Structure formats: C-alpha cells, structure tokens
Coordinates of C-alpha atoms and ligand atoms in Angstrom, one line a residue:
Chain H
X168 CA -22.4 -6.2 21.7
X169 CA -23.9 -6.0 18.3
X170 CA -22.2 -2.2 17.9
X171 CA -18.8 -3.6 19.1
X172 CA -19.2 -6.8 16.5
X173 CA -21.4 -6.1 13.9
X174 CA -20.1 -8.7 11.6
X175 CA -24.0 -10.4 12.1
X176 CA -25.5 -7.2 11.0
X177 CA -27.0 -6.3 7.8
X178 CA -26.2 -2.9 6.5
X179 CA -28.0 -1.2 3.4
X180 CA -25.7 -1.1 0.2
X181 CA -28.0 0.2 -2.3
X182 CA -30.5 -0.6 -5.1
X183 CA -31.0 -2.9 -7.4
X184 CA -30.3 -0.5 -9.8
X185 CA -27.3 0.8 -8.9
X186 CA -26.0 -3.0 -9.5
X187 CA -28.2 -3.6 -12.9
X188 CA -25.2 -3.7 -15.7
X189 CA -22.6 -5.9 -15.9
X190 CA -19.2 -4.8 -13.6
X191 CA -21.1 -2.6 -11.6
X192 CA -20.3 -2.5 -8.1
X193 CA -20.4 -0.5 -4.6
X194 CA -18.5 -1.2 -1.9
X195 CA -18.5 0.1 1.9
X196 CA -16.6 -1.4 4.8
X197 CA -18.2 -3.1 8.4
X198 CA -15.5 -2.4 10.7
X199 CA -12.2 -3.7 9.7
X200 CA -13.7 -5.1 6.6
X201 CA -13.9 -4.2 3.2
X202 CA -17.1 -5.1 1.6
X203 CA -17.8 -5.4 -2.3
X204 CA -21.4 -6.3 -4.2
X205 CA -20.8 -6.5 -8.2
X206 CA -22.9 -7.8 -10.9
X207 CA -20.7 -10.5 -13.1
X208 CA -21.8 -11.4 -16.1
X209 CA -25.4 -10.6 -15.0
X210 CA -25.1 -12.2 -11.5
X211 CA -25.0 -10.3 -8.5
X212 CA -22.5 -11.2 -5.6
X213 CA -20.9 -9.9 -2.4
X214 CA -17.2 -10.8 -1.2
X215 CA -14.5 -9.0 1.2
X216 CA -13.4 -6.4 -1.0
X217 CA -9.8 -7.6 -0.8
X218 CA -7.2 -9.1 -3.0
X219 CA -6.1 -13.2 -1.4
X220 CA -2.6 -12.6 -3.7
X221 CA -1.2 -9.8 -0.9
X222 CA -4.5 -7.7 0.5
X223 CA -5.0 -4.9 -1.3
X224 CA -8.2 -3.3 -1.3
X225 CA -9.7 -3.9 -5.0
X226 CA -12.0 -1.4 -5.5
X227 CA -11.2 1.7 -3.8
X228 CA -14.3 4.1 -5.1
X229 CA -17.7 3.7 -3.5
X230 CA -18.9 2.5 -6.7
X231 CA -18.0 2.4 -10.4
X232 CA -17.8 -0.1 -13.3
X233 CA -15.4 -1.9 -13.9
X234 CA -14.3 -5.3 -13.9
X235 CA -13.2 -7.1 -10.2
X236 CA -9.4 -6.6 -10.8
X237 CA -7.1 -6.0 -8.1
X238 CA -4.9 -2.9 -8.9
X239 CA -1.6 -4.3 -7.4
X240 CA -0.5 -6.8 -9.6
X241 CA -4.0 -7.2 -11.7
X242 CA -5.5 -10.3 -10.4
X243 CA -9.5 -10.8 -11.9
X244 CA -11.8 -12.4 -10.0
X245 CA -15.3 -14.4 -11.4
X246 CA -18.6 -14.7 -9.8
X247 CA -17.3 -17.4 -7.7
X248 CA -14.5 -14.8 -6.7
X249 CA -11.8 -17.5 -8.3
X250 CA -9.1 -15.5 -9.9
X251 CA -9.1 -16.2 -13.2
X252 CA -6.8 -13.6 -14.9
X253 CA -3.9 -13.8 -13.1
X254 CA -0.4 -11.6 -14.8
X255 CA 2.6 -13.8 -14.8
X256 CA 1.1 -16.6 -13.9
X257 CA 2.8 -19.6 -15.7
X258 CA 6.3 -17.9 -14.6
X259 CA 5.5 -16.3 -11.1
X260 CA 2.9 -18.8 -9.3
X261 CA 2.2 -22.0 -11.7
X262 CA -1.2 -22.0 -10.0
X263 CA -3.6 -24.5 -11.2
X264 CA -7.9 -25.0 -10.8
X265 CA -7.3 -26.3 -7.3
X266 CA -5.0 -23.4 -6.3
X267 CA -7.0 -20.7 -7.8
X268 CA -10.0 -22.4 -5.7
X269 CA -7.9 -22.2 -2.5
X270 CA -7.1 -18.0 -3.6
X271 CA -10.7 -17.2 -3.8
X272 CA -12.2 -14.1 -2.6
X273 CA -13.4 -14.3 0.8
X274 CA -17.1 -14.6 0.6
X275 CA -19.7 -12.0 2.4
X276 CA -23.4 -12.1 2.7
X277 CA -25.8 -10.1 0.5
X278 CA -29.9 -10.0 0.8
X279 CA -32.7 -8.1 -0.9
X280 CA -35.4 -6.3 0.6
X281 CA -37.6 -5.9 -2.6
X282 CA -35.6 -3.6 -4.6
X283 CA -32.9 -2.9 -1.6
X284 CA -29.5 -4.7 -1.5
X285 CA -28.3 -5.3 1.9
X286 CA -25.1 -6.7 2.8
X287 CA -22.7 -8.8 5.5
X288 CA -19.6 -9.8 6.5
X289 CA -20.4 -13.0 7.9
X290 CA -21.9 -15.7 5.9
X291 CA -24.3 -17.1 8.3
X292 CA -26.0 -16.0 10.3
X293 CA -29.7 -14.7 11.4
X294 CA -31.7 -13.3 8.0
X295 CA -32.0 -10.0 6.8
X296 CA -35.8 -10.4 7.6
X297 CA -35.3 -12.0 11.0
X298 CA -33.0 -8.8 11.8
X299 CA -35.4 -6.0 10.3
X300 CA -38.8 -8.3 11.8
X301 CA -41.1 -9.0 9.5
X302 CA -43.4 -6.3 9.7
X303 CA -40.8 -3.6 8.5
X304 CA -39.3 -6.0 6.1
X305 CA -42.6 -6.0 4.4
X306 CA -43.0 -2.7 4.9
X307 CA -39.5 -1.7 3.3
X308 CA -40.0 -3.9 0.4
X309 CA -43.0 -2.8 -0.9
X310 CA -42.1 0.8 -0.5
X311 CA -39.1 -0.1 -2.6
X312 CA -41.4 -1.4 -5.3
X313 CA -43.8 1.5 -5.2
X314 CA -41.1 4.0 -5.3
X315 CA -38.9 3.0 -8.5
X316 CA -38.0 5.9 -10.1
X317 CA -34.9 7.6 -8.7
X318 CA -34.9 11.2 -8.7
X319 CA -32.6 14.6 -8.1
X320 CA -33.1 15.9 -4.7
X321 CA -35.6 18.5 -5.8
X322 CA -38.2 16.4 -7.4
X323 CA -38.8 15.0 -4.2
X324 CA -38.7 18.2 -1.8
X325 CA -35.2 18.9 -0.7
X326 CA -34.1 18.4 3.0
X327 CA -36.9 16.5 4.6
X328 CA -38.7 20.4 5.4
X329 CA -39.2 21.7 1.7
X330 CA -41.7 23.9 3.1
X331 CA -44.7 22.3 1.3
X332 CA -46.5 21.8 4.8
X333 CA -46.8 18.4 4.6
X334 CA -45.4 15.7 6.4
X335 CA -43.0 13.6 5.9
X336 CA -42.6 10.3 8.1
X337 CA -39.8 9.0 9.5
X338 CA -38.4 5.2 10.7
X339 CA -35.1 3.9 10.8
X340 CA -34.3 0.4 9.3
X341 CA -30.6 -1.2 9.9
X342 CA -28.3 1.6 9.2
X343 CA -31.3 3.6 7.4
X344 CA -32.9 6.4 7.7
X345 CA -36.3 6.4 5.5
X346 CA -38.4 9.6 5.2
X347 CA -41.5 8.6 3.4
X348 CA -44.0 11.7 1.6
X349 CA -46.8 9.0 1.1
X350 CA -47.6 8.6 -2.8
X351 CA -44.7 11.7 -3.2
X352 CA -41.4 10.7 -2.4
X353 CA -39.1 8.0 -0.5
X354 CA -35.5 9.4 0.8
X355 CA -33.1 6.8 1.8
X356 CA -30.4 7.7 3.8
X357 CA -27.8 5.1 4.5
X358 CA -24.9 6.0 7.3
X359 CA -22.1 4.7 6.6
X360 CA -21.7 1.2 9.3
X361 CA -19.4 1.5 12.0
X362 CA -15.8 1.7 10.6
X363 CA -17.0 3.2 7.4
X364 CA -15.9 6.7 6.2
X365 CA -18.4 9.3 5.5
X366 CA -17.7 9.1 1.6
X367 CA -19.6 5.3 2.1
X368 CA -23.1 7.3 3.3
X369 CA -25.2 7.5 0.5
X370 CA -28.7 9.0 0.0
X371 CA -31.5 8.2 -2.5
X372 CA -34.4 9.8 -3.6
X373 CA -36.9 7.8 -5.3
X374 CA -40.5 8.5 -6.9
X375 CA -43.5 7.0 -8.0
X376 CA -43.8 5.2 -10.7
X377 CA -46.1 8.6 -11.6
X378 CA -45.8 11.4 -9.8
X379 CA -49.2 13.5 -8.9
X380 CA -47.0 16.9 -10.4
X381 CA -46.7 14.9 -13.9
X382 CA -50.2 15.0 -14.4
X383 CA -52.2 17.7 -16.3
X384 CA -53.7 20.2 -13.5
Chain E
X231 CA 3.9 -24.8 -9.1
X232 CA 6.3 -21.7 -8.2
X233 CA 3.5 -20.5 -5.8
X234 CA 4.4 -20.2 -1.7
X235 CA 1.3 -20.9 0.5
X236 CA 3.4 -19.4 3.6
X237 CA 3.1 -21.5 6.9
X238 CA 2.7 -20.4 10.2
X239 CA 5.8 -19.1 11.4
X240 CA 7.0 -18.4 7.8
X241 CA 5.4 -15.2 7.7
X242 CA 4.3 -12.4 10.1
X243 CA 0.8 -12.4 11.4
X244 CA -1.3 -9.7 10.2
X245 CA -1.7 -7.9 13.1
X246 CA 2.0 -6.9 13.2
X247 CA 0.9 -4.1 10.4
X248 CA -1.7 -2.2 12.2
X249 CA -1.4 -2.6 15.9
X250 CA 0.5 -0.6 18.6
X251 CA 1.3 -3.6 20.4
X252 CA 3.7 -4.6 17.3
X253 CA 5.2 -1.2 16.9
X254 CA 6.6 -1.0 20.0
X255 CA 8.0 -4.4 19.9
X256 CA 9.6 -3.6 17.1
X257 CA 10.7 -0.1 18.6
X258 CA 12.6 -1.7 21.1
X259 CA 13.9 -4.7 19.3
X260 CA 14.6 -3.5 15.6
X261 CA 14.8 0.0 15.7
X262 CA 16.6 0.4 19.2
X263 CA 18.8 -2.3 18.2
X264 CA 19.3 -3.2 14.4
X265 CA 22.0 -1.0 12.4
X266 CA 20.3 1.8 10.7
X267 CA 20.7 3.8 7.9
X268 CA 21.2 7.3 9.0
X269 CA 22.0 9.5 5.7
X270 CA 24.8 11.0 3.9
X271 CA 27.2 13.4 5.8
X272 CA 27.8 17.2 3.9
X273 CA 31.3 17.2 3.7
X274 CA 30.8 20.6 3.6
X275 CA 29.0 21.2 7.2
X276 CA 31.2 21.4 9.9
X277 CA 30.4 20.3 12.7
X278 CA 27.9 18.2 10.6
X279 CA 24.6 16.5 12.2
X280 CA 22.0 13.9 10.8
X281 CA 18.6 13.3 12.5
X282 CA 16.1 10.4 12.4
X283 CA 12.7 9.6 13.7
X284 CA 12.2 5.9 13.7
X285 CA 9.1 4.2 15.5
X286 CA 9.0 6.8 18.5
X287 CA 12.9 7.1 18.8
X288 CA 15.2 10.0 18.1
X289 CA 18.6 9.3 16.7
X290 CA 21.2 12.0 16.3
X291 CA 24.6 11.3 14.8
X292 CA 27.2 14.6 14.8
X293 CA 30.5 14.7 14.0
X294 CA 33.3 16.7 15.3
X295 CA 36.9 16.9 15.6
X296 CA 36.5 14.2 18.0
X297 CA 34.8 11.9 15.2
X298 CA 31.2 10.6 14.8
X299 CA 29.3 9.9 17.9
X300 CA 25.6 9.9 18.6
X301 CA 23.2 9.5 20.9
X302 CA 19.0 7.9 20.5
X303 CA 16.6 9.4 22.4
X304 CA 13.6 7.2 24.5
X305 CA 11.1 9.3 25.6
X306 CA 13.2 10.5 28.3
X307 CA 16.1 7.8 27.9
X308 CA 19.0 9.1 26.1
X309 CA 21.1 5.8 25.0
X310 CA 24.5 6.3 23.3
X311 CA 24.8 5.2 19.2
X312 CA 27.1 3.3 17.9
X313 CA 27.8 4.9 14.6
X314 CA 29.9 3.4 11.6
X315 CA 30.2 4.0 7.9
X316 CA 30.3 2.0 4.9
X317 CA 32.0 4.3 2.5
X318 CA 29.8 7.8 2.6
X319 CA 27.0 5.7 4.2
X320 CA 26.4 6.4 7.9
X321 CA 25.0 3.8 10.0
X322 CA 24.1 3.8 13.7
X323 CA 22.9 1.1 16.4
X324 CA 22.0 2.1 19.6
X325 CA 25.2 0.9 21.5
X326 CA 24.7 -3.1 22.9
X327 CA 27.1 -5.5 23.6
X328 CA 27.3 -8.2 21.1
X329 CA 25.5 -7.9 17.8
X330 CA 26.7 -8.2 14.2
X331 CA 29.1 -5.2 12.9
X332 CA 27.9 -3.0 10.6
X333 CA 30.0 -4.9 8.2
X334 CA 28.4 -8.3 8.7
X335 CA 24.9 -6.5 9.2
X336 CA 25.6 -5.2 5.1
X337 CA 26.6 -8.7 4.2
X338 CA 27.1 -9.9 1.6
X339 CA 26.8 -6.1 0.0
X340 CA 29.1 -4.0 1.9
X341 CA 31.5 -3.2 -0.8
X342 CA 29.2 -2.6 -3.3
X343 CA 27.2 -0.5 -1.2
X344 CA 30.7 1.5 -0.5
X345 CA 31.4 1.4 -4.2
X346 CA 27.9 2.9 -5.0
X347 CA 28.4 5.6 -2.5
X348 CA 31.4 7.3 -4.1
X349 CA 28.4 8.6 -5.6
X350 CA 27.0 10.4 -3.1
X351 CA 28.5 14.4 -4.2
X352 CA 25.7 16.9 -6.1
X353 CA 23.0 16.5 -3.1
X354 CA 19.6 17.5 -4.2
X355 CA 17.5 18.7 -1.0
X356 CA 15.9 15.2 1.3
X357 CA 12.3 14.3 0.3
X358 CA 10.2 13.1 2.8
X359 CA 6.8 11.3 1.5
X360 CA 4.2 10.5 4.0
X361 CA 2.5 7.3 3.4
X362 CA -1.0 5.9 5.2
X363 CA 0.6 2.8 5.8
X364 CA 2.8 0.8 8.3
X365 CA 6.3 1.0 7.1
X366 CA 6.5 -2.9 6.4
X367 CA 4.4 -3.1 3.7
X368 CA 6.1 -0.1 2.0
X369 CA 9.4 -2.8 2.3
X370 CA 7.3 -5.5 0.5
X371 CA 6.5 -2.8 -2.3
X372 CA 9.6 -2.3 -2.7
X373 CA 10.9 -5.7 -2.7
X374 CA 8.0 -6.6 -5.4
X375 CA 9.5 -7.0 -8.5
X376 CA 6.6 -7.5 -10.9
X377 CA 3.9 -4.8 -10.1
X378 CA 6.1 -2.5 -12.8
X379 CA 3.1 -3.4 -15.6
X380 CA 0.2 -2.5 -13.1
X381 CA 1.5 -0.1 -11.1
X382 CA 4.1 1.9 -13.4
X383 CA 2.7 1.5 -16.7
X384 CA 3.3 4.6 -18.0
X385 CA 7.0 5.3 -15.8
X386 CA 9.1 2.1 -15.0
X387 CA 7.5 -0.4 -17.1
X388 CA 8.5 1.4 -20.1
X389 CA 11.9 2.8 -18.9
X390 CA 13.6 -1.0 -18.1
X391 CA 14.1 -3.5 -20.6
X392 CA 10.7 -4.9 -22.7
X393 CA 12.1 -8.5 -21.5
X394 CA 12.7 -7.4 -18.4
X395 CA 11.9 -10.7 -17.1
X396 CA 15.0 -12.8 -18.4
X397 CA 17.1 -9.6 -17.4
X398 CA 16.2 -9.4 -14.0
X399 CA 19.2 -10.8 -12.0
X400 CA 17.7 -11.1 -8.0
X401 CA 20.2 -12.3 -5.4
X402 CA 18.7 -12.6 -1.8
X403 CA 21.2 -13.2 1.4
X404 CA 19.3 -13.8 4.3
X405 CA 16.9 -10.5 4.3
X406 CA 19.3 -8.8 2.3
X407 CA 19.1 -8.6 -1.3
X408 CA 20.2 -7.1 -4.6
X409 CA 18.2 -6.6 -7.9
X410 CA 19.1 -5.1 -11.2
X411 CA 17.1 -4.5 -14.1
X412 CA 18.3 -3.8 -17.3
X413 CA 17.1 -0.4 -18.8
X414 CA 15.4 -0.2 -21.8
X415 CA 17.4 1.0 -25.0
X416 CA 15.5 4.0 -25.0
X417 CA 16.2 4.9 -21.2
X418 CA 19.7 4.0 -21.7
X419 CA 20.5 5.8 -24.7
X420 CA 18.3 9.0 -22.9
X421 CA 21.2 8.2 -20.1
X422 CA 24.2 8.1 -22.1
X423 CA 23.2 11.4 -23.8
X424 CA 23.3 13.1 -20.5
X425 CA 26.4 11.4 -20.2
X426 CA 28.1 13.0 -22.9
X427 CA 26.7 16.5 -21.7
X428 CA 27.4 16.5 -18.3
X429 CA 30.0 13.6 -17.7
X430 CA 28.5 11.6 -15.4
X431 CA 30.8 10.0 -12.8
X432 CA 30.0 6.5 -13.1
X433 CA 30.6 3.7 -9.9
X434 CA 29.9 1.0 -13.0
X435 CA 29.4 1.3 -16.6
X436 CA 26.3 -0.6 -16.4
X437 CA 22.8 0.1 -18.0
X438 CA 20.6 -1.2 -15.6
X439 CA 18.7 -0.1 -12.4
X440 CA 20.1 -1.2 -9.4
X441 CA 18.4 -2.1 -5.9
X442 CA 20.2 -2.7 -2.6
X443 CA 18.1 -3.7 0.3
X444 CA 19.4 -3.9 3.8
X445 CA 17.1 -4.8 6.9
X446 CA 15.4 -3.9 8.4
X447 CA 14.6 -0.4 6.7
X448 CA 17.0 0.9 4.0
X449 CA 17.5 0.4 0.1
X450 CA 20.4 2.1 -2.4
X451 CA 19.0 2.6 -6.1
X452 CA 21.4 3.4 -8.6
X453 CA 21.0 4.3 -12.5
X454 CA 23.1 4.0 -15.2
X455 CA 25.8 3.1 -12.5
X456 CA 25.9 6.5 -11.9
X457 CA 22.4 8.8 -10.2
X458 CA 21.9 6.9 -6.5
X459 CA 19.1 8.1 -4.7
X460 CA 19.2 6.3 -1.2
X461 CA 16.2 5.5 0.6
X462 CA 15.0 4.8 4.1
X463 CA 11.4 4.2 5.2
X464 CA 10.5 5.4 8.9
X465 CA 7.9 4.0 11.0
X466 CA 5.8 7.1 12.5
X467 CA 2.5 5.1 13.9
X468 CA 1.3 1.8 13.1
X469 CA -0.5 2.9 10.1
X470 CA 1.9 5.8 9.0
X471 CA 5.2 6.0 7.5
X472 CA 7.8 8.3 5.5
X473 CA 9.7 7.3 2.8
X474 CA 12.7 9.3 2.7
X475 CA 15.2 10.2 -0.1
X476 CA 17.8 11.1 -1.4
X477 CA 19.0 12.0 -5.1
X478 CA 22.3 12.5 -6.2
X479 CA 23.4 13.2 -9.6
X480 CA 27.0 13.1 -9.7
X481 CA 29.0 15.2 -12.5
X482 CA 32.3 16.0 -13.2
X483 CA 31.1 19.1 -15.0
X484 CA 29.9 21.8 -12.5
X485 CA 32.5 24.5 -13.1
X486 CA 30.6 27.0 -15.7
X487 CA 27.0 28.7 -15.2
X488 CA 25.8 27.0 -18.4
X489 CA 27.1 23.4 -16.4
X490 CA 25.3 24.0 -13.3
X491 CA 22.2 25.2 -14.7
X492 CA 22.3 22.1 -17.0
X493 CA 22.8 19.7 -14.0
X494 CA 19.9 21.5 -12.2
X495 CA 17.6 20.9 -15.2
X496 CA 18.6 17.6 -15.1
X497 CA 18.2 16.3 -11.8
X498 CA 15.1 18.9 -11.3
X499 CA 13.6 16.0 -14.0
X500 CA 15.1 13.1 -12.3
X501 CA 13.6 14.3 -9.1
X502 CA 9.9 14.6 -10.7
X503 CA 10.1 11.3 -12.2
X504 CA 11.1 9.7 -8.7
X505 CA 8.2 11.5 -7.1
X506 CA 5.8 10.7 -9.6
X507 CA 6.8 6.6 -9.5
X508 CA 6.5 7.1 -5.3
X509 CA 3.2 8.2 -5.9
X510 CA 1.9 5.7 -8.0
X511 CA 3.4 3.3 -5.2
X512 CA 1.5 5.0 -2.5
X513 CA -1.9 4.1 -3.1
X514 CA -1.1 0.4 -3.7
X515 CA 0.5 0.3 -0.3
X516 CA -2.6 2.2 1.1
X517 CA -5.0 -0.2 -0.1
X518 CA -3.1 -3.0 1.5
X519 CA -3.2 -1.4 4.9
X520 CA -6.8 -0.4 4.2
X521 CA -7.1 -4.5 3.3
X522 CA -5.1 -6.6 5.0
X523 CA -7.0 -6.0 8.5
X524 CA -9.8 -7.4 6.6
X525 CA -8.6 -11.1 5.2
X526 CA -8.9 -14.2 6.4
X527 CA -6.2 -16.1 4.4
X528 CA -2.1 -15.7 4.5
X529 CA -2.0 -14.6 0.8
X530 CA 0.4 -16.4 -1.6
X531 CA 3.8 -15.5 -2.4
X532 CA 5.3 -16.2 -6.4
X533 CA 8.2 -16.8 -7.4
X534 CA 9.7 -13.0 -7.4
X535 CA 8.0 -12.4 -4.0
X536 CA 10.2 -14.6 -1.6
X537 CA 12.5 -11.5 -0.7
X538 CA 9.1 -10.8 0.8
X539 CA 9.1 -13.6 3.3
X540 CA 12.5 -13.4 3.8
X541 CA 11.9 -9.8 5.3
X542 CA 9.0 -11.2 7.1
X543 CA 11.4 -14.3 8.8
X544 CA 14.3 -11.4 9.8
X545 CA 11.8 -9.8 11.1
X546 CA 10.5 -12.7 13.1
X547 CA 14.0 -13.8 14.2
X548 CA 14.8 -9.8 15.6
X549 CA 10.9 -9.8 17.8
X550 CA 12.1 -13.3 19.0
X551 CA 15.9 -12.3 20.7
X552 CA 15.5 -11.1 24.0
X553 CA 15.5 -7.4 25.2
X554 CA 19.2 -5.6 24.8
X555 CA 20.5 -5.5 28.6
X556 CA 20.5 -2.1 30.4
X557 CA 24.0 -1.6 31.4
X558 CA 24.0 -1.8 35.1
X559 CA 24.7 1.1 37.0
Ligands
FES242 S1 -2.4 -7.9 -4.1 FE1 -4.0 -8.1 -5.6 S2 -3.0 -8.8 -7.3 FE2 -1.5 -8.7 -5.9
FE2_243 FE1 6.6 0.5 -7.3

C-alpha cells in the first residue's frame, strides 16, 4: 500500500549543504508529484514544484540556483510560496494580497535528520522519526554530524570494494542506501522514489571532519 | 480584477491531459467526428493523396477525376470522410448525419481563411515536431498570447511590436479565434525588403502576424500578409503529440536561377526561425504535462487567456453529445 501511495513517505533529498545559500534548491518527484526544497532569503522550504498560474513544472534541473520563478510566463514565488512577481499583472490578472494568497504554491513536507533533508508530499502525516524508528533516526543523524566534509568519490574508496580489505557496512534508511567505513567514509546513495527518473538518484560521499590519511605518518 | 478562478464545469478536469480513458473519448467524439484540417493539396500530383494520424485514427483524403473522397480508418473499421475545402484548405469529417458544415464549423473565419490560402503555392517540405505532451496543452500554448517575453525573448518578443500590448487585436467566436500582432519596425521593414527582391504575393498588405485558430486542432499563421505556414497538432498517446507544418513563401519571382535560389535562401531562414520558436515552446508545454498531474488547484486564467477556456468549454460540449450512430445495415 505504502509502494502504491507513497504520498506519507519520507524520501531523502539531500544535505544541508546542498541548500545552504540563498536560491538554492533540489527538486525530485514522489509519483505524480513534483517536489521542490529551496532556501529563500535564508529560509529553507519544500512546496509541489509546480506553477498555480497554468502547471508548469518550475524548476526543471535536479538542482541549481536560482530564484523560484516559473519559466512560462515568470511568476516568483516567496517563502510562503505567494507569487509575488507576477508579469502583466495590473493588465492581465489585477490580482490583489488575497488572490495571490489563494495562487500559492502547494505546500509539501520537509524534515531533518541531523544534517539530512528529507522530504513529502503530504503535509501531515506520521514524522520522519516515527517512519525511520528512532534508533536509526539517531543513528543517521549523528553519522551525518560526524561525517561533514563532502568528498570526490576517491577520497572515500570508490565503489563500496576499493580493495582496501576493509569493510564497509551497509543499512538502508527510506529510499537510502548508507555504506558506512567507520571513522573513513559515509556514502549516501539516494534512489530516485517511485515515479522519479534516474537523473533524481543522487550519491554522496562524505568524510570526517579529519580524515586518518591527512595526518603525518 | 481581470483574473478567472475557473469553476467546475468551466474548465476540463486535469485528468483529461494524461489519461487513456480521455484520449479515446476524445477519439471517438472529436476526432472521429469534428471537421479536421487535413493539408494542402499539390496541384501538381495527380491523383493527389493527404494522410493523417489523429488520436489512433487514419484519415486519407485522394482525389481523382471523380473528385475528393476519403475514407478514416478504426482499427479495423474503415468509415467513409466527408471531405470539403475552404479555398486550398482541405477539411474532412468522418461522414455523420447532421453536424455543422465545414462552413459553419470555420465560422466566423471562413473567408479569411480562404483569402489566406491563396497563399498556399512555393511549398517548403511538411515538418513534423514531436512533443512529450498531450496535444491540448500544445493548443493552450498556442492560444497564450503573453508568454512572448519569457518564452521567446530573444525570437518573437523582439520581432512584433515593442507595445505589442495595445496592438494586439484578439477576436474569440465560440472556440474559434483570430489574433494579430503588429510587427515590429524592424521585422517589417526586414519584410518589405524581401518584398522588393522577391515580390511577395500578398493576401493583405498588412504588417502584422496573424493567427487563425479553428477547433478542435488547427491554426493558420500568416506574416506580412503574405508567408502562411499552416499548422495542425496531432494527438499520438496521451502524453505525446506532433505539431505539424507547413511553410509557404509565396513569390511571383521564381522564373530565373538567381530567383529560385534567392527564394530558397529565404524561406531556408524562415524555416529555421519557425523551428527555433517551436522549440522554445516545447519545453514549456513539457513542463506542464510533467506538472499538471501534480496540482491540486484549477490555476487561474488572465485576461489574454480566456481563448484558453473557451477551448476547454468546446471541448466539454463535443465529450458531452452522444456517440455518432452506426449507419444500420
Ligand atoms: S504557468 Fe507558471 S507563470 Fe504561467
Ligand atoms: Fe510560443
């Protein structure tokens, strides 16, 4: 039931940094819906990625910065999603406060796991902590805190067998795959949800605040 | 406030632009019933024959000594056409008792449509452009009259009159509709200098850009009273469409080498430009079908949009009339 309507479910969108400067923003889709998390004027928010004017999808890339303007016929949103630049406006659609209000963007859910950004398409709902449990919440956050530094692919061993010999764990959290190199390396590897193209997966490699190999042998 | 919150029956549910379920209603009730646009017969070719693929049906119009006749393919079914022209235009309707004529269908803009088609001589080769999107919301794009700044910056925006707003003259007639832009000075003058080279022949002297849109599926665009470049948009799947065109560049001058190969220069760069303003539209009308699957409001509709929900009524009003009878055998 859950795979068929996963409107309830949390999915993984990124990290904090990816969303730390103003207009930044990544997107992904839950099944038929668009999804968008951007940081306005410092604050970060989630809404269907769609236009109220006539639908269009507003940001098409998986991320980017740029402001939250629709590309049809330029509509900008706010943090409330409340258009607020609106092109022809006093000849075309005479729209005051109350019908902006009525145009604004359709709302979505977003939730941090420490330094993880998680996303929604409904707005209620059970928590992102209630979904995960509590014990790999926890766990997930404080990896995400010990892990800060985002690296290349070869700082932190390429493919999960870089021949090293040692281990890497595994668990699965949501719609991500976490290998963990204790005190090494974290890999994130987020599928895209169900409905999302491939170009939405995304992987991450984080280190250490210090690595072991940055220190004098 | 200029701004249209549609109501519920004032517009067409949402669904209608993705599912199956709505293609085939519309199959059998616009397509295998409205008057459609089927091209532009080479007076050439003899005996001459136009194909279309509309929504899952196959309509083939020939004419012969006998006349025009055609027939529309169902699967299996094979149902006679009704075919008609308005002046080089043909039109077909799968054969029905009842029913507007072609003439009242076109209405109010049958003679202008006829007058425009004079026009039709100098074919350039049909373009076909696939689009990732169900053919209605490539009708509302076109039918939008103010995306020219966003959209086409760099091509139409700068090629139609800087106050293009007071120019615009926009007659609707039930989902019918005409609208005419005036050109810029620069385009126009870029016109009339091809003018004076290849004497154009003219249906108007008028230096605007003309639009004629005729449900459910067809639209004439004229320049300079003179280039027309007719278009038709044709349902493949629910979320796939072609637009296909047309582009003729009529001259009186296409005796000598040097004419010809002038003419071919010029509508070679006529043909680019057209491509290169389809493709700007194409990923607008993508990213509504990518969208609109994923709102929960019924959008609003300004002041230059109502053509829009006129479309979206016709449209309503064709689903609505009861299936054509079989003729009984
Ligand atoms: S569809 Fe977004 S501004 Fe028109
Ligand atoms: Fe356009």
């Amino acid at each position: 039931m859950t795979e068929a309507m996963p409107d309830t479910r949390w999915f993984y969108l990124c990290t904090e940094d990816d969303l730390a400067v103003p207009n930044a923003f990544v997107t992904t889709r839950v099944g038929a819906v668009p999804l968008v998390a951007q940081n306005l004027k410092g604050r970060v928010v989630a809404f269907r990625n769609v236009c109220t004017h006539r639908f269009a999808v507003i940001h098409d890339d998986p991320s980017g910065c740029g402001p939250l303007r629709c590309p049809y016929h330029g509509w900008t949103f706010d943090a409330e999603g409340v258009p607020v630049g609106l092109p022809f406006n006093p000849t075309d659609f005479q729209l005051n406060a109350e019908g902006r209000r009525r145009l604004a963007l359709n709302p979505a859910s977003l939730a941090r796991c420490g330094r993880l950004v998680f996303v929604r398409v409904a707005t209620e709902g059970p928590s992102l902590e209630e979904q995960l449990g509590s014990g790999l919440f926890a766990r997930l956050s404080a990896l995400s805190e010990d892990f800060p530094r985002s690296g290349e692919p070869g700082e932190t061993g390429d493919g999960l067998d870089d021949g090293s010999g040692e281990a890497w764990e595994r668990f699965e959290a949501a719609n991500l795959r976490v290998a963990l190199r204790p005190g090494q390396a974290l890999r994130l590897e987020a599928l895209p949800p169900p409905g999302a193209a491939e170009r939405f997966a995304r992987t991450g490699n984080f280190l250490p605040a210090h690595t072991d190999t940055e220190r004098p042998a | 406030m200029t701004a249209l919150f549609p109501e519920a029956g004032g517009f067409l549910p949402h669904q209608h632009f993705w599912t199956e379920e709505g293609l085939a209603l519309e199959r059998e009730r616009v397509f295998g019933r409205c008057w459609l646009y089927m091209g532009v017969l080479d007076a050439s070719a003899s005996p001459a024959e136009l194909t279309a693929d509309m929504a899952g049906l196959r309509f083939t119009v020939r004419r012969d000594t006998a006349g025009l006749s055609g027939v529309c393919l169902d699967g299996a079914q094979a149902r006679p056409l009704e075919v008609d022209r308005c002046g080089a235009l043909v039109f077909a309707r799968v054969a029905q008792d009842g029913g507007p004529t072609l003439a009242e269908h076109l209405h109010p803009y049958a003679e202008r449509l006829a007058t425009m088609s004079v026009n039709c001589v100098n074919p350039e080769p049909p373009v076909g452009i696939p689009f990732q999107a169900n053919w209605k919301a490539l009708i509302e794009n076109t039918m939008d009259d103010f995306h020219g700044s966003t959209v086409h910056p760099e091509t139409i925006h700068p090629a139609v009159h800087p106050d293009w707003q007071s120019h615009l003259k926009t007659e609707r007639f039930g989902a019918n509709s005409d609208s005419c832009w005036r050109l810029a000075d620069g385009t126009a003058g870029w016109w009339a200098k091809l003018d004076a080279k290849m004497r154009l022949a003219k249906f108007a002297e008028e230096a605007t850009y003309r639009h004629i849109f005729i449900f459910p599926n067809f639209y004439l665009a004229g320049f300079y009273g003179a280039t027309v470049i007719p278009h038709r948009v044709d349902p493949v799947a629910p979320d796939a469409a072609v637009l296909r065109w047309q582009l003729f560049l009529p001259t009186t001058q296409l005796e000598t080498p040097r004419e010809r190969a002038f003419h071919r220069s010029a509508a070679a760069y006529l043909l680019e430009s057209a491509t290169g303003v389809i493709n700007e539209d194409r990923p607008v009308c993508e990213a509504v079908q990518q969208g609109r699957p994923g709102i929960l409001g019924n959008g609003v509709y300004g002041r230059r949009e109502r053509r829009i929900l006129d479309f979206h009524v016709a449209i309503l009003a064709q689903l609505a009339e009861s299936p054509v009878m079989e003729p009984c055998g």
